[in-house]
Coordinates of C-alpha atoms in Angstrom, one line a residue:
Chain A
M1 CA -27.0 57.5 13.0
S2 CA -23.8 59.4 12.2
I3 CA -22.9 62.7 13.9
D4 CA -21.1 65.2 11.8
T5 CA -19.1 68.2 13.0
A6 CA -22.0 70.6 12.6
T7 CA -24.1 68.5 14.9
A8 CA -21.2 68.2 17.4
A9 CA -20.9 72.0 17.3
K10 CA -24.6 72.4 17.9
V11 CA -24.6 69.9 20.9
A12 CA -21.6 71.8 22.4
K13 CA -23.5 75.0 22.1
L14 CA -26.6 73.6 23.7
A15 CA -24.4 72.2 26.5
R16 CA -22.8 75.6 27.0
I17 CA -19.3 74.1 26.6
K18 CA -16.8 75.9 24.3
V19 CA -15.2 73.4 21.8
E20 CA -12.6 74.7 19.4
D21 CA -13.3 74.1 15.8
D22 CA -10.2 71.9 15.5
D23 CA -11.5 69.6 18.2
L24 CA -14.9 69.0 16.6
P25 CA -14.1 66.1 14.3
A26 CA -12.6 64.1 17.2
L27 CA -15.6 64.9 19.3
A28 CA -18.0 63.8 16.5
Q29 CA -16.1 60.6 16.2
E30 CA -16.5 59.9 20.0
F31 CA -20.2 60.6 19.8
N32 CA -20.5 58.1 17.0
A33 CA -18.7 55.4 19.0
I34 CA -21.0 55.9 22.0
L35 CA -24.2 56.3 20.0
G36 CA -23.2 53.2 17.9
F37 CA -23.1 51.3 21.2
I38 CA -26.4 52.7 22.3
E39 CA -28.1 51.7 19.0
Q40 CA -28.4 48.2 20.4
L41 CA -31.4 49.4 22.3
N42 CA -33.3 49.4 19.0
E43 CA -33.2 45.6 18.9
L44 CA -35.9 45.4 21.5
D45 CA -39.6 45.8 21.1
V46 CA -40.6 48.2 23.8
D47 CA -43.9 49.5 22.4
D48 CA -46.0 48.2 25.3
V49 CA -43.6 49.0 28.1
A50 CA -44.0 52.0 30.3
P51 CA -40.8 54.0 30.9
M52 CA -39.4 53.4 34.4
T53 CA -39.5 56.5 36.5
S54 CA -38.6 55.2 39.9
V55 CA -37.2 52.0 41.4
E56 CA -40.1 51.4 43.6
P57 CA -43.6 52.4 42.7
M58 CA -43.7 54.9 45.5
R59 CA -45.0 58.4 45.5
L60 CA -42.4 61.1 46.1
K61 CA -42.7 62.3 49.7
R62 CA -44.3 65.7 50.1
R63 CA -43.6 68.0 52.9
E64 CA -45.7 70.7 54.4
D65 CA -45.7 73.9 52.3
V66 CA -43.9 75.9 55.0
V67 CA -40.6 77.7 55.2
T68 CA -37.9 75.5 56.7
D69 CA -34.9 77.7 56.4
G70 CA -33.8 81.0 54.9
N71 CA -32.2 84.3 55.9
Q72 CA -28.7 83.1 55.2
P73 CA -27.4 85.3 52.3
D74 CA -23.9 85.2 53.6
K75 CA -23.8 81.4 53.5
V76 CA -25.4 81.4 50.0
L77 CA -22.9 83.8 48.7
A78 CA -19.9 82.4 50.5
N79 CA -18.6 80.4 47.6
A80 CA -19.4 82.8 44.8
P81 CA -16.6 83.7 42.4
D82 CA -17.9 87.2 42.4
A83 CA -20.4 88.6 44.9
R84 CA -21.2 92.2 45.6
E85 CA -23.7 93.9 48.0
G86 CA -25.6 90.7 48.6
F87 CA -25.8 89.6 45.0
F88 CA -24.1 87.2 42.6
A89 CA -22.2 89.3 40.1
V90 CA -22.0 88.3 36.4
P91 CA -20.9 90.0 33.2
K92 CA -23.4 92.4 31.6
V93 CA -26.5 90.5 30.4
V94 CA -28.3 93.3 28.5
E95 CA -26.7 96.0 26.4
Chain B
M1 CA 1.1 51.0 67.8
S2 CA 1.3 51.5 64.0
D3 CA -0.9 48.4 63.6
L4 CA -3.9 50.2 65.0
S5 CA -4.9 51.4 61.5
K6 CA -5.1 47.8 60.4
L7 CA -8.0 47.1 62.8
T8 CA -11.5 46.5 61.5
I9 CA -14.4 48.7 62.7
A10 CA -15.7 45.8 64.9
E11 CA -12.2 45.2 66.5
A12 CA -11.7 48.9 67.1
R13 CA -15.1 49.3 68.6
D14 CA -14.6 46.5 71.0
A15 CA -11.1 47.8 71.9
L16 CA -12.4 51.3 72.5
R17 CA -15.2 50.1 74.7
K18 CA -12.8 48.0 76.8
G19 CA -10.5 50.9 77.1
D20 CA -7.6 49.0 75.3
T21 CA -7.1 51.9 73.0
S22 CA -8.4 55.4 72.5
S23 CA -9.8 57.1 69.5
V24 CA -7.0 59.6 69.6
E25 CA -4.5 56.7 69.4
L26 CA -6.4 55.2 66.5
T27 CA -6.6 58.5 64.7
E28 CA -3.0 59.3 65.2
A29 CA -2.0 55.9 63.8
C30 CA -4.2 56.5 60.7
L31 CA -2.8 60.1 60.3
A32 CA 0.7 58.7 60.3
A33 CA -0.2 56.0 57.8
I34 CA -1.8 58.6 55.6
D35 CA 1.3 60.9 55.7
G36 CA 3.4 57.9 54.7
A37 CA 1.2 57.0 51.7
D38 CA 1.1 60.2 49.6
V39 CA 2.3 58.1 46.6
L40 CA -1.1 56.3 46.6
G41 CA -2.9 59.6 46.0
A42 CA -5.8 58.4 48.1
F43 CA -6.3 61.3 50.5
V44 CA -6.6 64.6 48.6
H45 CA -7.7 66.9 51.4
K46 CA -6.3 66.0 54.8
T47 CA -8.1 67.2 57.9
P48 CA -5.9 66.2 60.8
E49 CA -7.1 69.0 63.1
I50 CA -10.8 68.0 62.6
A51 CA -9.9 64.4 63.1
L52 CA -8.1 64.9 66.4
D53 CA -10.9 67.2 67.7
R54 CA -13.5 64.6 66.9
A55 CA -11.3 61.8 68.3
R56 CA -11.0 63.7 71.6
A57 CA -14.8 64.3 71.6
A58 CA -15.4 60.6 70.9
D59 CA -13.1 59.5 73.7
A60 CA -15.1 61.7 76.1
R61 CA -18.3 60.2 74.8
I62 CA -17.1 56.7 75.1
K63 CA -16.0 57.4 78.7
S64 CA -19.4 58.7 79.5
G65 CA -20.9 55.4 78.3
D66 CA -22.6 56.7 75.2
A67 CA -20.8 54.8 72.4
P68 CA -22.6 54.0 69.2
A69 CA -20.7 51.5 67.1
M70 CA -19.1 54.1 64.9
C71 CA -18.0 56.3 67.8
G72 CA -14.3 57.1 67.6
I73 CA -13.8 55.1 64.4
P74 CA -11.4 57.0 61.9
I75 CA -12.8 57.0 58.4
G76 CA -12.2 58.7 55.0
I77 CA -14.9 60.5 53.1
K78 CA -15.2 60.4 49.3
D79 CA -14.7 63.9 47.9
L80 CA -18.2 63.7 46.4
F81 CA -19.8 64.3 49.9
C82 CA -20.2 67.9 50.9
T83 CA -18.5 68.4 54.3
E84 CA -19.1 71.6 56.1
G85 CA -16.1 74.0 55.8
V86 CA -13.9 71.4 54.2
A87 CA -13.0 71.4 50.5
S88 CA -15.4 69.2 48.5
Q89 CA -14.9 69.3 44.8
A90 CA -15.9 66.0 43.4
A91 CA -12.3 65.8 42.0
S92 CA -13.2 68.5 39.5
K93 CA -11.5 71.8 38.7
I94 CA -14.9 73.4 38.3
L95 CA -15.4 73.1 42.1
E96 CA -12.0 74.4 42.9
G97 CA -12.1 76.3 46.2
F98 CA -15.6 75.2 47.1
R99 CA -16.1 74.9 50.8
P100 CA -19.7 73.8 51.5
Q101 CA -21.6 75.7 54.1
Y102 CA -23.4 72.4 55.0
E103 CA -22.8 68.8 55.7
S104 CA -24.2 66.0 53.5
T105 CA -26.8 63.8 55.4
V106 CA -24.7 60.7 55.1
S107 CA -21.4 62.2 56.3
G108 CA -23.5 64.1 59.0
R109 CA -25.0 60.9 60.2
L110 CA -21.6 59.3 60.5
K111 CA -20.3 62.4 62.3
D112 CA -23.3 62.4 64.7
A113 CA -22.5 58.7 65.4
G114 CA -19.1 59.8 66.5
A115 CA -17.0 58.7 63.5
V116 CA -13.8 60.6 63.0
M117 CA -13.2 62.2 59.5
L118 CA -9.6 61.9 58.5
G119 CA -10.0 63.8 55.2
K120 CA -11.4 63.6 51.7
L121 CA -10.7 60.8 49.3
N122 CA -9.8 60.8 45.6
M123 CA -12.3 59.7 42.9
D124 CA -13.0 60.0 39.3
E125 CA -14.2 63.5 38.4
F126 CA -18.0 63.8 39.2
A127 CA -17.8 60.0 39.8
M128 CA -17.5 59.5 36.0
G129 CA -14.9 56.8 35.3
S130 CA -13.8 53.3 36.2
S131 CA -10.1 53.8 36.8
N132 CA -9.8 57.0 38.9
E133 CA -7.9 58.6 36.0
T134 CA -10.3 61.4 35.4
S135 CA -9.6 63.1 38.8
V136 CA -8.3 66.6 38.7
Y137 CA -5.9 65.6 41.6
G138 CA -4.2 63.0 39.5
N139 CA -5.1 59.3 39.8
A140 CA -5.2 57.2 43.0
V141 CA -3.0 54.1 42.9
N142 CA -3.9 50.6 43.9
P143 CA -1.7 49.4 46.9
W144 CA -1.7 45.9 45.2
R145 CA 0.9 45.0 42.6
A146 CA 1.1 42.0 40.5
D147 CA 3.7 39.4 41.5
D148 CA 7.3 40.5 40.6
S149 CA 6.0 43.7 39.1
T150 CA 6.3 47.4 40.1
E151 CA 3.8 48.5 37.6
A152 CA 1.2 50.9 39.0
L153 CA -2.4 49.5 38.9
T154 CA -5.7 51.3 39.1
P155 CA -7.7 51.0 42.3
G156 CA -10.8 51.2 40.1
G157 CA -13.3 53.9 40.0
S158 CA -15.0 56.0 40.7
S159 CA -14.5 55.4 44.5
G160 CA -10.8 54.7 43.8
G161 CA -9.3 56.7 46.6
S162 CA -11.7 55.1 49.1
A163 CA -10.8 51.7 48.0
S164 CA -7.1 52.4 48.0
A165 CA -7.2 54.0 51.5
V166 CA -9.1 51.1 53.0
A167 CA -7.0 48.4 51.3
A168 CA -3.7 50.2 52.4
D169 CA -5.0 50.5 56.0
L170 CA -4.9 54.3 55.9
C171 CA -8.3 54.4 57.5
L172 CA -10.6 51.7 59.0
A173 CA -13.3 52.3 56.4
A174 CA -14.5 54.9 53.9
T175 CA -17.7 56.1 52.2
G176 CA -18.2 55.5 48.6
T177 CA -20.9 56.2 46.0
D178 CA -22.1 53.8 43.3
T179 CA -23.9 54.9 40.1
G180 CA -22.9 52.1 37.8
G181 CA -20.5 50.0 40.0
S182 CA -18.4 52.7 41.6
I183 CA -18.3 51.0 45.0
R184 CA -18.3 47.4 43.9
Q185 CA -15.7 47.5 41.1
P186 CA -13.0 49.3 43.2
A187 CA -13.7 47.1 46.2
A188 CA -13.1 44.1 44.0
F189 CA -9.9 45.6 42.5
T190 CA -8.5 46.2 46.0
G191 CA -9.6 43.2 48.0
I192 CA -12.1 44.9 50.2
V193 CA -15.9 44.8 50.8
G194 CA -18.2 47.3 49.0
L195 CA -21.9 47.5 49.6
K196 CA -24.3 49.5 47.4
P197 CA -27.6 49.7 49.3
T198 CA -31.1 49.7 47.7
Y199 CA -31.8 53.0 45.9
G200 CA -33.4 55.3 48.5
R201 CA -31.7 53.7 51.6
C202 CA -29.1 56.5 51.9
S203 CA -30.0 60.1 51.5
R204 CA -28.5 61.7 48.5
W205 CA -28.7 65.1 50.1
G206 CA -25.4 66.9 50.0
I207 CA -23.8 64.4 47.8
V208 CA -22.7 66.0 44.5
A209 CA -25.2 64.6 42.0
F210 CA -24.1 62.6 39.0
A211 CA -27.2 60.6 37.8
S212 CA -29.9 61.1 40.4
S213 CA -32.0 58.0 39.7
L214 CA -28.9 55.7 40.0
D215 CA -26.6 57.3 42.6
Q216 CA -26.4 55.6 46.0
A217 CA -23.9 55.9 48.8
G218 CA -22.5 53.0 50.7
P219 CA -19.8 51.7 52.9
M220 CA -16.4 50.4 51.8
T221 CA -14.9 48.3 54.5
K222 CA -12.4 45.5 55.3
T223 CA -15.1 43.0 56.3
V224 CA -18.7 42.2 55.8
R225 CA -19.4 42.8 59.5
D226 CA -17.9 46.3 59.1
A227 CA -20.2 46.9 56.1
A228 CA -23.1 46.0 58.3
I229 CA -22.0 48.3 61.1
M230 CA -21.1 51.3 58.9
G231 CA -24.0 50.8 56.5
Q232 CA -26.5 50.9 59.3
A233 CA -25.1 54.2 60.5
M234 CA -25.3 55.7 57.0
M235 CA -28.8 54.6 56.1
G236 CA -32.2 56.0 57.1
H237 CA -34.9 58.4 56.0
D238 CA -34.1 62.0 55.3
P239 CA -36.9 64.6 54.7
K240 CA -34.4 66.6 52.7
D241 CA -34.2 63.9 49.9
S242 CA -37.7 63.2 48.5
T243 CA -36.4 59.8 47.1
S244 CA -35.1 58.6 50.4
A245 CA -37.2 55.7 51.7
D246 CA -39.2 56.1 54.9
R247 CA -38.4 52.6 56.2
A248 CA -36.9 51.3 59.4
V249 CA -33.2 50.2 59.2
P250 CA -32.8 46.9 60.9
D251 CA -29.8 45.8 63.1
F252 CA -27.7 44.4 60.3
E253 CA -24.9 43.1 62.5
A254 CA -27.3 41.1 64.5
M255 CA -28.5 39.4 61.3
L256 CA -25.0 38.0 60.6
T257 CA -25.5 34.4 61.6
G258 CA -23.8 32.9 58.7
D259 CA -26.7 30.5 58.4
I260 CA -27.8 30.4 54.8
R261 CA -29.3 26.9 54.8
G262 CA -32.3 26.7 52.4
K263 CA -31.5 30.0 50.7
V264 CA -31.9 30.0 47.0
I265 CA -29.0 31.5 45.1
G266 CA -29.6 32.4 41.4
I267 CA -26.8 31.9 38.9
P268 CA -27.7 34.0 35.8
T269 CA -26.9 32.4 32.5
E270 CA -26.5 35.8 30.8
Y271 CA -23.6 36.8 32.9
R272 CA -21.4 34.1 31.3
M273 CA -20.0 36.6 28.7
D274 CA -18.1 35.7 25.6
G275 CA -14.4 35.8 26.3
M276 CA -14.8 35.8 30.0
P277 CA -11.3 35.1 31.5
P278 CA -11.1 31.5 32.8
E279 CA -10.0 32.7 36.2
I280 CA -13.2 34.8 36.6
A281 CA -15.3 31.9 35.5
A282 CA -13.5 29.5 37.9
L283 CA -13.9 32.0 40.8
W284 CA -17.6 32.3 40.1
E285 CA -18.0 28.6 40.1
R286 CA -16.0 28.3 43.4
G287 CA -18.2 31.0 45.0
A288 CA -21.3 29.0 44.0
E289 CA -19.8 25.8 45.5
M290 CA -19.0 27.7 48.7
L291 CA -22.6 28.8 49.1
Q292 CA -23.9 25.3 48.2
D293 CA -21.6 23.8 50.8
A294 CA -23.0 26.3 53.4
G295 CA -26.4 24.8 52.7
A296 CA -27.8 27.1 50.0
E297 CA -29.6 25.8 46.9
L298 CA -28.2 26.9 43.5
R299 CA -30.5 27.6 40.7
Q300 CA -29.8 28.6 37.1
I301 CA -31.8 31.7 36.3
S302 CA -32.3 33.9 33.3
L303 CA -32.1 37.7 33.2
P304 CA -32.7 38.0 29.5
H305 CA -32.2 41.8 29.2
T306 CA -28.8 41.9 30.8
K307 CA -27.0 42.7 27.5
Y308 CA -29.0 45.9 27.2
A309 CA -28.0 47.3 30.6
L310 CA -24.8 49.1 29.6
P311 CA -26.3 50.8 26.5
A312 CA -29.4 51.9 28.6
Y313 CA -27.1 53.1 31.3
Y314 CA -25.1 55.2 28.8
V315 CA -28.2 57.0 27.8
I316 CA -29.8 57.5 31.2
A317 CA -26.6 58.4 33.2
P318 CA -25.4 61.1 30.8
A319 CA -28.9 62.5 30.4
E320 CA -29.3 63.0 34.1
A321 CA -25.7 64.2 34.4
S322 CA -26.2 66.8 31.7
S323 CA -29.1 68.1 33.7
N324 CA -27.4 67.9 37.1
L325 CA -24.2 69.5 35.9
A326 CA -26.0 72.4 34.3
R327 CA -25.6 74.2 37.7
Y328 CA -21.8 74.5 37.2
D329 CA -21.8 77.8 35.3
G330 CA -19.3 80.0 37.2
V331 CA -22.0 82.0 38.9
R332 CA -22.7 80.6 42.4
F333 CA -19.7 78.6 43.4
G334 CA -16.4 77.2 42.2
Y335 CA -14.4 78.1 39.3
R336 CA -15.0 81.0 36.8
A337 CA -13.0 81.3 33.6
K338 CA -11.0 84.5 32.9
L339 CA -13.0 86.6 30.5
E340 CA -11.9 88.8 27.6
Q341 CA -13.0 92.3 27.1
G342 CA -16.5 92.2 25.7
D343 CA -17.4 88.7 26.8
G344 CA -21.0 88.3 27.9
I345 CA -22.7 85.8 30.1
T346 CA -22.8 83.1 27.4
E347 CA -19.1 83.3 26.9
M348 CA -18.7 83.1 30.7
Y349 CA -20.7 79.9 30.8
E350 CA -19.0 78.3 27.8
K351 CA -15.4 79.1 28.8
T352 CA -16.0 78.2 32.5
R353 CA -17.4 74.8 31.6
A354 CA -14.8 74.2 28.9
D355 CA -11.9 74.9 31.3
G356 CA -13.6 73.5 34.4
F357 CA -14.7 70.1 33.2
G358 CA -12.4 67.3 32.2
A359 CA -12.7 65.5 28.9
E360 CA -14.8 62.5 30.1
V361 CA -17.2 64.8 32.0
K362 CA -17.6 67.1 28.9
R363 CA -18.2 64.0 26.7
R364 CA -20.9 62.7 28.9
V365 CA -22.6 66.0 29.4
M366 CA -22.7 66.5 25.6
V367 CA -23.9 62.9 25.0
G368 CA -26.6 63.6 27.6
T369 CA -27.5 66.9 25.9
Y370 CA -27.8 65.1 22.6
V371 CA -30.0 62.3 23.8
L372 CA -32.4 64.8 25.5
S373 CA -32.4 67.2 22.6
A374 CA -35.6 67.9 20.6
G375 CA -36.2 65.0 18.1
F376 CA -34.1 62.5 19.9
Y377 CA -35.7 62.4 23.4
D378 CA -38.1 59.5 22.5
A379 CA -35.6 57.6 20.4
Y380 CA -33.0 57.5 23.1
Y381 CA -34.0 58.7 26.5
N382 CA -37.5 57.3 26.6
R383 CA -36.5 54.0 24.9
A384 CA -33.7 53.6 27.5
R385 CA -36.2 54.1 30.3
K386 CA -38.4 51.4 28.8
V387 CA -35.5 49.1 28.6
R388 CA -34.7 49.9 32.2
A389 CA -38.2 48.7 33.1
L390 CA -37.5 45.4 31.3
I391 CA -34.2 45.0 33.2
K392 CA -36.0 45.6 36.5
R393 CA -38.8 43.2 35.5
D394 CA -36.2 40.4 34.9
F395 CA -35.1 40.7 38.5
D396 CA -38.7 41.0 39.8
V397 CA -39.5 37.7 38.1
V398 CA -36.7 35.7 39.6
F399 CA -37.2 37.1 43.0
A400 CA -40.9 36.3 42.8
E401 CA -39.9 32.7 41.9
G402 CA -38.1 32.4 45.3
V403 CA -34.6 33.4 44.5
D404 CA -33.0 35.1 47.6
A405 CA -29.8 36.4 46.1
I406 CA -27.9 36.3 42.8
L407 CA -24.3 35.5 42.5
T408 CA -22.1 37.0 39.7
P409 CA -18.5 38.0 39.2
A410 CA -17.9 41.6 40.3
T411 CA -15.6 42.7 37.5
P412 CA -14.5 41.2 34.1
S413 CA -10.8 41.2 35.2
A414 CA -8.5 42.0 38.1
A415 CA -7.1 45.6 38.4
F416 CA -5.5 46.8 35.2
Q417 CA -2.6 49.1 34.6
L418 CA -2.9 52.8 35.0
G419 CA -2.3 54.8 31.9
Q420 CA -3.7 52.3 29.5
E421 CA -5.0 54.0 26.4
F422 CA -8.4 52.9 25.3
D423 CA -9.2 53.4 21.7
D424 CA -12.8 54.4 22.3
P425 CA -14.6 55.3 25.5
V426 CA -16.9 52.3 25.3
Q427 CA -13.9 50.0 26.2
M428 CA -13.7 51.6 29.6
Y429 CA -17.5 51.4 30.1
L430 CA -17.3 47.6 29.8
N431 CA -15.7 47.5 33.3
D432 CA -19.2 48.0 34.7
V433 CA -20.8 45.2 32.8
F434 CA -21.6 43.0 35.9
T435 CA -22.6 45.9 38.2
V436 CA -24.7 48.3 36.2
T437 CA -27.9 46.2 36.1
V438 CA -28.1 46.5 39.9
N439 CA -28.2 50.3 39.7
L440 CA -30.8 50.3 36.9
A441 CA -33.0 48.0 39.0
G442 CA -32.2 49.9 42.2
L443 CA -31.2 46.7 44.0
P444 CA -28.7 46.2 46.8
G445 CA -25.4 44.6 45.7
I446 CA -22.2 43.8 47.5
S447 CA -18.7 42.9 46.3
V448 CA -16.8 40.4 48.5
P449 CA -13.1 39.6 48.0
A450 CA -13.0 35.9 47.1
G451 CA -9.6 35.0 45.8
L452 CA -6.4 36.0 44.0
D453 CA -5.7 35.7 40.3
A454 CA -2.6 34.0 38.8
K455 CA -0.6 37.2 39.3
G456 CA -1.6 37.5 42.9
L457 CA -4.2 40.3 42.5
P458 CA -7.5 40.2 44.3
L459 CA -10.8 39.2 42.6
G460 CA -14.3 39.8 43.9
L461 CA -17.7 38.2 43.7
Q462 CA -20.9 40.1 43.6
L463 CA -24.1 39.2 45.4
I464 CA -27.3 40.9 44.4
G465 CA -30.2 41.0 46.9
R466 CA -33.9 41.7 47.0
P467 CA -34.8 45.4 47.5
W468 CA -34.6 46.6 51.1
E469 CA -33.2 43.3 52.2
E470 CA -29.6 44.4 52.8
G471 CA -29.6 42.4 56.1
D472 CA -30.3 39.1 54.3
L473 CA -27.8 40.0 51.6
L474 CA -25.1 40.9 54.1
N475 CA -25.7 37.5 55.9
T476 CA -25.2 35.6 52.6
A477 CA -22.1 37.7 51.9
Y478 CA -20.9 36.9 55.4
A479 CA -21.3 33.2 54.8
M480 CA -19.3 33.5 51.5
E481 CA -16.6 35.6 53.2
T482 CA -16.2 33.0 55.9
A483 CA -16.0 30.2 53.3
A484 CA -13.6 32.1 51.1
G485 CA -11.3 32.9 54.0
F486 CA -9.7 35.8 52.1
V487 CA -6.9 37.2 54.3
A488 CA -4.3 38.4 51.7
K489 CA -3.1 42.0 52.0
P490 CA -1.0 44.1 49.6
E491 CA 2.7 44.0 50.4
K492 CA 3.8 47.4 51.6
W493 CA 5.9 49.2 49.0
W494 CA 4.8 52.8 49.5

C-alpha cells in the first residue's frame, strides 16, 4: 500500500487539519512508513477470531435513565473561545 | 529540613502521624525543591497556594485523628488530569487557557484522601510520545546523567515530567497515565517505580482521552510500598466511567509480605529480541535469579503473538485518538485560530487544528482517520482488533497454566539523549516494545528499578500480573525490589 499526495490531502481534509500543499509529500512519506510497519498484521490468519472489544467480557455498566446534573450553562461556557448570550459563537454556517 | 522532599510516602505518613513533621513543612520543602529545579522542566503549572491551603487542611485533619495514608502527602499531577480551576492542557497548544470546571475522578480521590497537589507535570502532547519532546511546554529533562557527561537525557514519555519530578525529589510521588508504556518506560528511565493497573481499575473520567480502550492511570513512586499506598487511593469504581470496574480494592500494602515462595514466574521467549543490548539481557537474567532465590519457580513461556503488538497498537491507538481528538475544534474550549475575512466553520476547524496540534499528534490523528476511513476499516482497524484478541489469548493461556507473573525488561535501553533525530516515526515507537502488549491485553504491569548500566544510568525490569491481581503483583515486585537493593540517586546538578 502506497499513499500518494492526493490521498494524504484527502485524509487531512477528513481529519479537518489544514496541511499546506508543500507539506503533503513529506506527510505521505510518513504515512507510508507507518502503514508499512502496520502491514505486518497481514501475516496472521485472523479469519476465525472475533475482534476484541473490551479487556474483560463484561457488559458496560448502565445507569438509571435519570437526570444527574444540569443547569450549569456558565460552567459549560466558561472555557469557550467565543460565547455570547448563553451560546457558543462560531463563524457563519449558512449563507 | 530540605531533605523532607526525599521522603517516601510511607516514611512521610509515619512522620506525620507521629507529629515529627507537618504537611506544611513537607509541602514547603517540595515547593522549594520545585523552584530550584526549573531547568528540569518537570512542573509546568505550579500551584503553591493550593498546595499550602491543602497542607494546612491536612495538618488539621491529622491532628483530629482522621488521617488516611495519603493525607498531607505532597504530590504532582500529570497535566493530562483535569483539575478544577487549574490549567490542564495535556501539554497541547490546543488546550491553551483551559481551566476545567471539574476535577478528574482520580485526582479528586487523591484530594479527598488529603493529598497535597503541588502543581501540574509535563508530558508528551496528549500523551503521544516516548521522550517528552512533543510537549508544548518544551521537554522535561531526566535528572540522571551518564557518568562524566553533561548531556541532557530524556526522562521518557509520556509521563516524563512525573518521572523527572519523583526521581529528583521535587515531590513524594506523582500520577501518570499509561496507554502503551507511558508510566513504565519513564519510570525505568529515571530509576523509580511505575504501576499500570488493570484496565478499568482507575476511572478515566476527567482524564484527557488518548486511546480509551488502552488508557489507564497509575502511581509513579519511589518505592513499591508507595505504589501500593498511592495506587489504592487512586483505584475504585466510578459510575461516571462505564468502563470502570465495580470491584473491591484490597489493602495492597498489607499484602506486601515479600514472600513469593512457590510463585511461578514466566520468562517469555519472544521478548528476547534480536539485537537486545547485552546489558538488558544480563539484567533480565539477574532479575529472574533474584526471584528464584526468593523461592519462586521460573518457567519458560511462549507468547507467540508478541511481535504483532506494536503494529496492532499503531492501528488501534491512532484510530481511537482520531475519534477522541475530534472534540478539539475551537468551539467549546481552548484555542481558536485567527480567521480571515470570509472564513467559514470548516476553515475554523482546519486552521484551529493545524495550529493547535503538534506534528506527532497531527500524524497520529491522520493515521487514525485513514485506518478508519471507508474501505480500510476492515483491513486495518478490525484486523488489528482481532490481533489484539490473539495477544490477549496468549496471556490467558499462560495464566491458565499456572503462571503468576511474567518478567521482562521494561525498556530496550537506558535513557537516550534528548534531541535525537529519528529518521522515521516508527523508530521512536520501538521504545514501547516490551510494555505495549500489557495495554492491549488490559493487564497490570509494574516497572521496578533493578540496576545501573555501564554509564551509570538506571534500568528497570517489568513484571506483568494477572488481571485484577495488583496486590499479588505488587508483592512480587516488592520481593524483587528488596533483592535488587536499588538505592542509587541522580547526582544533583540542577
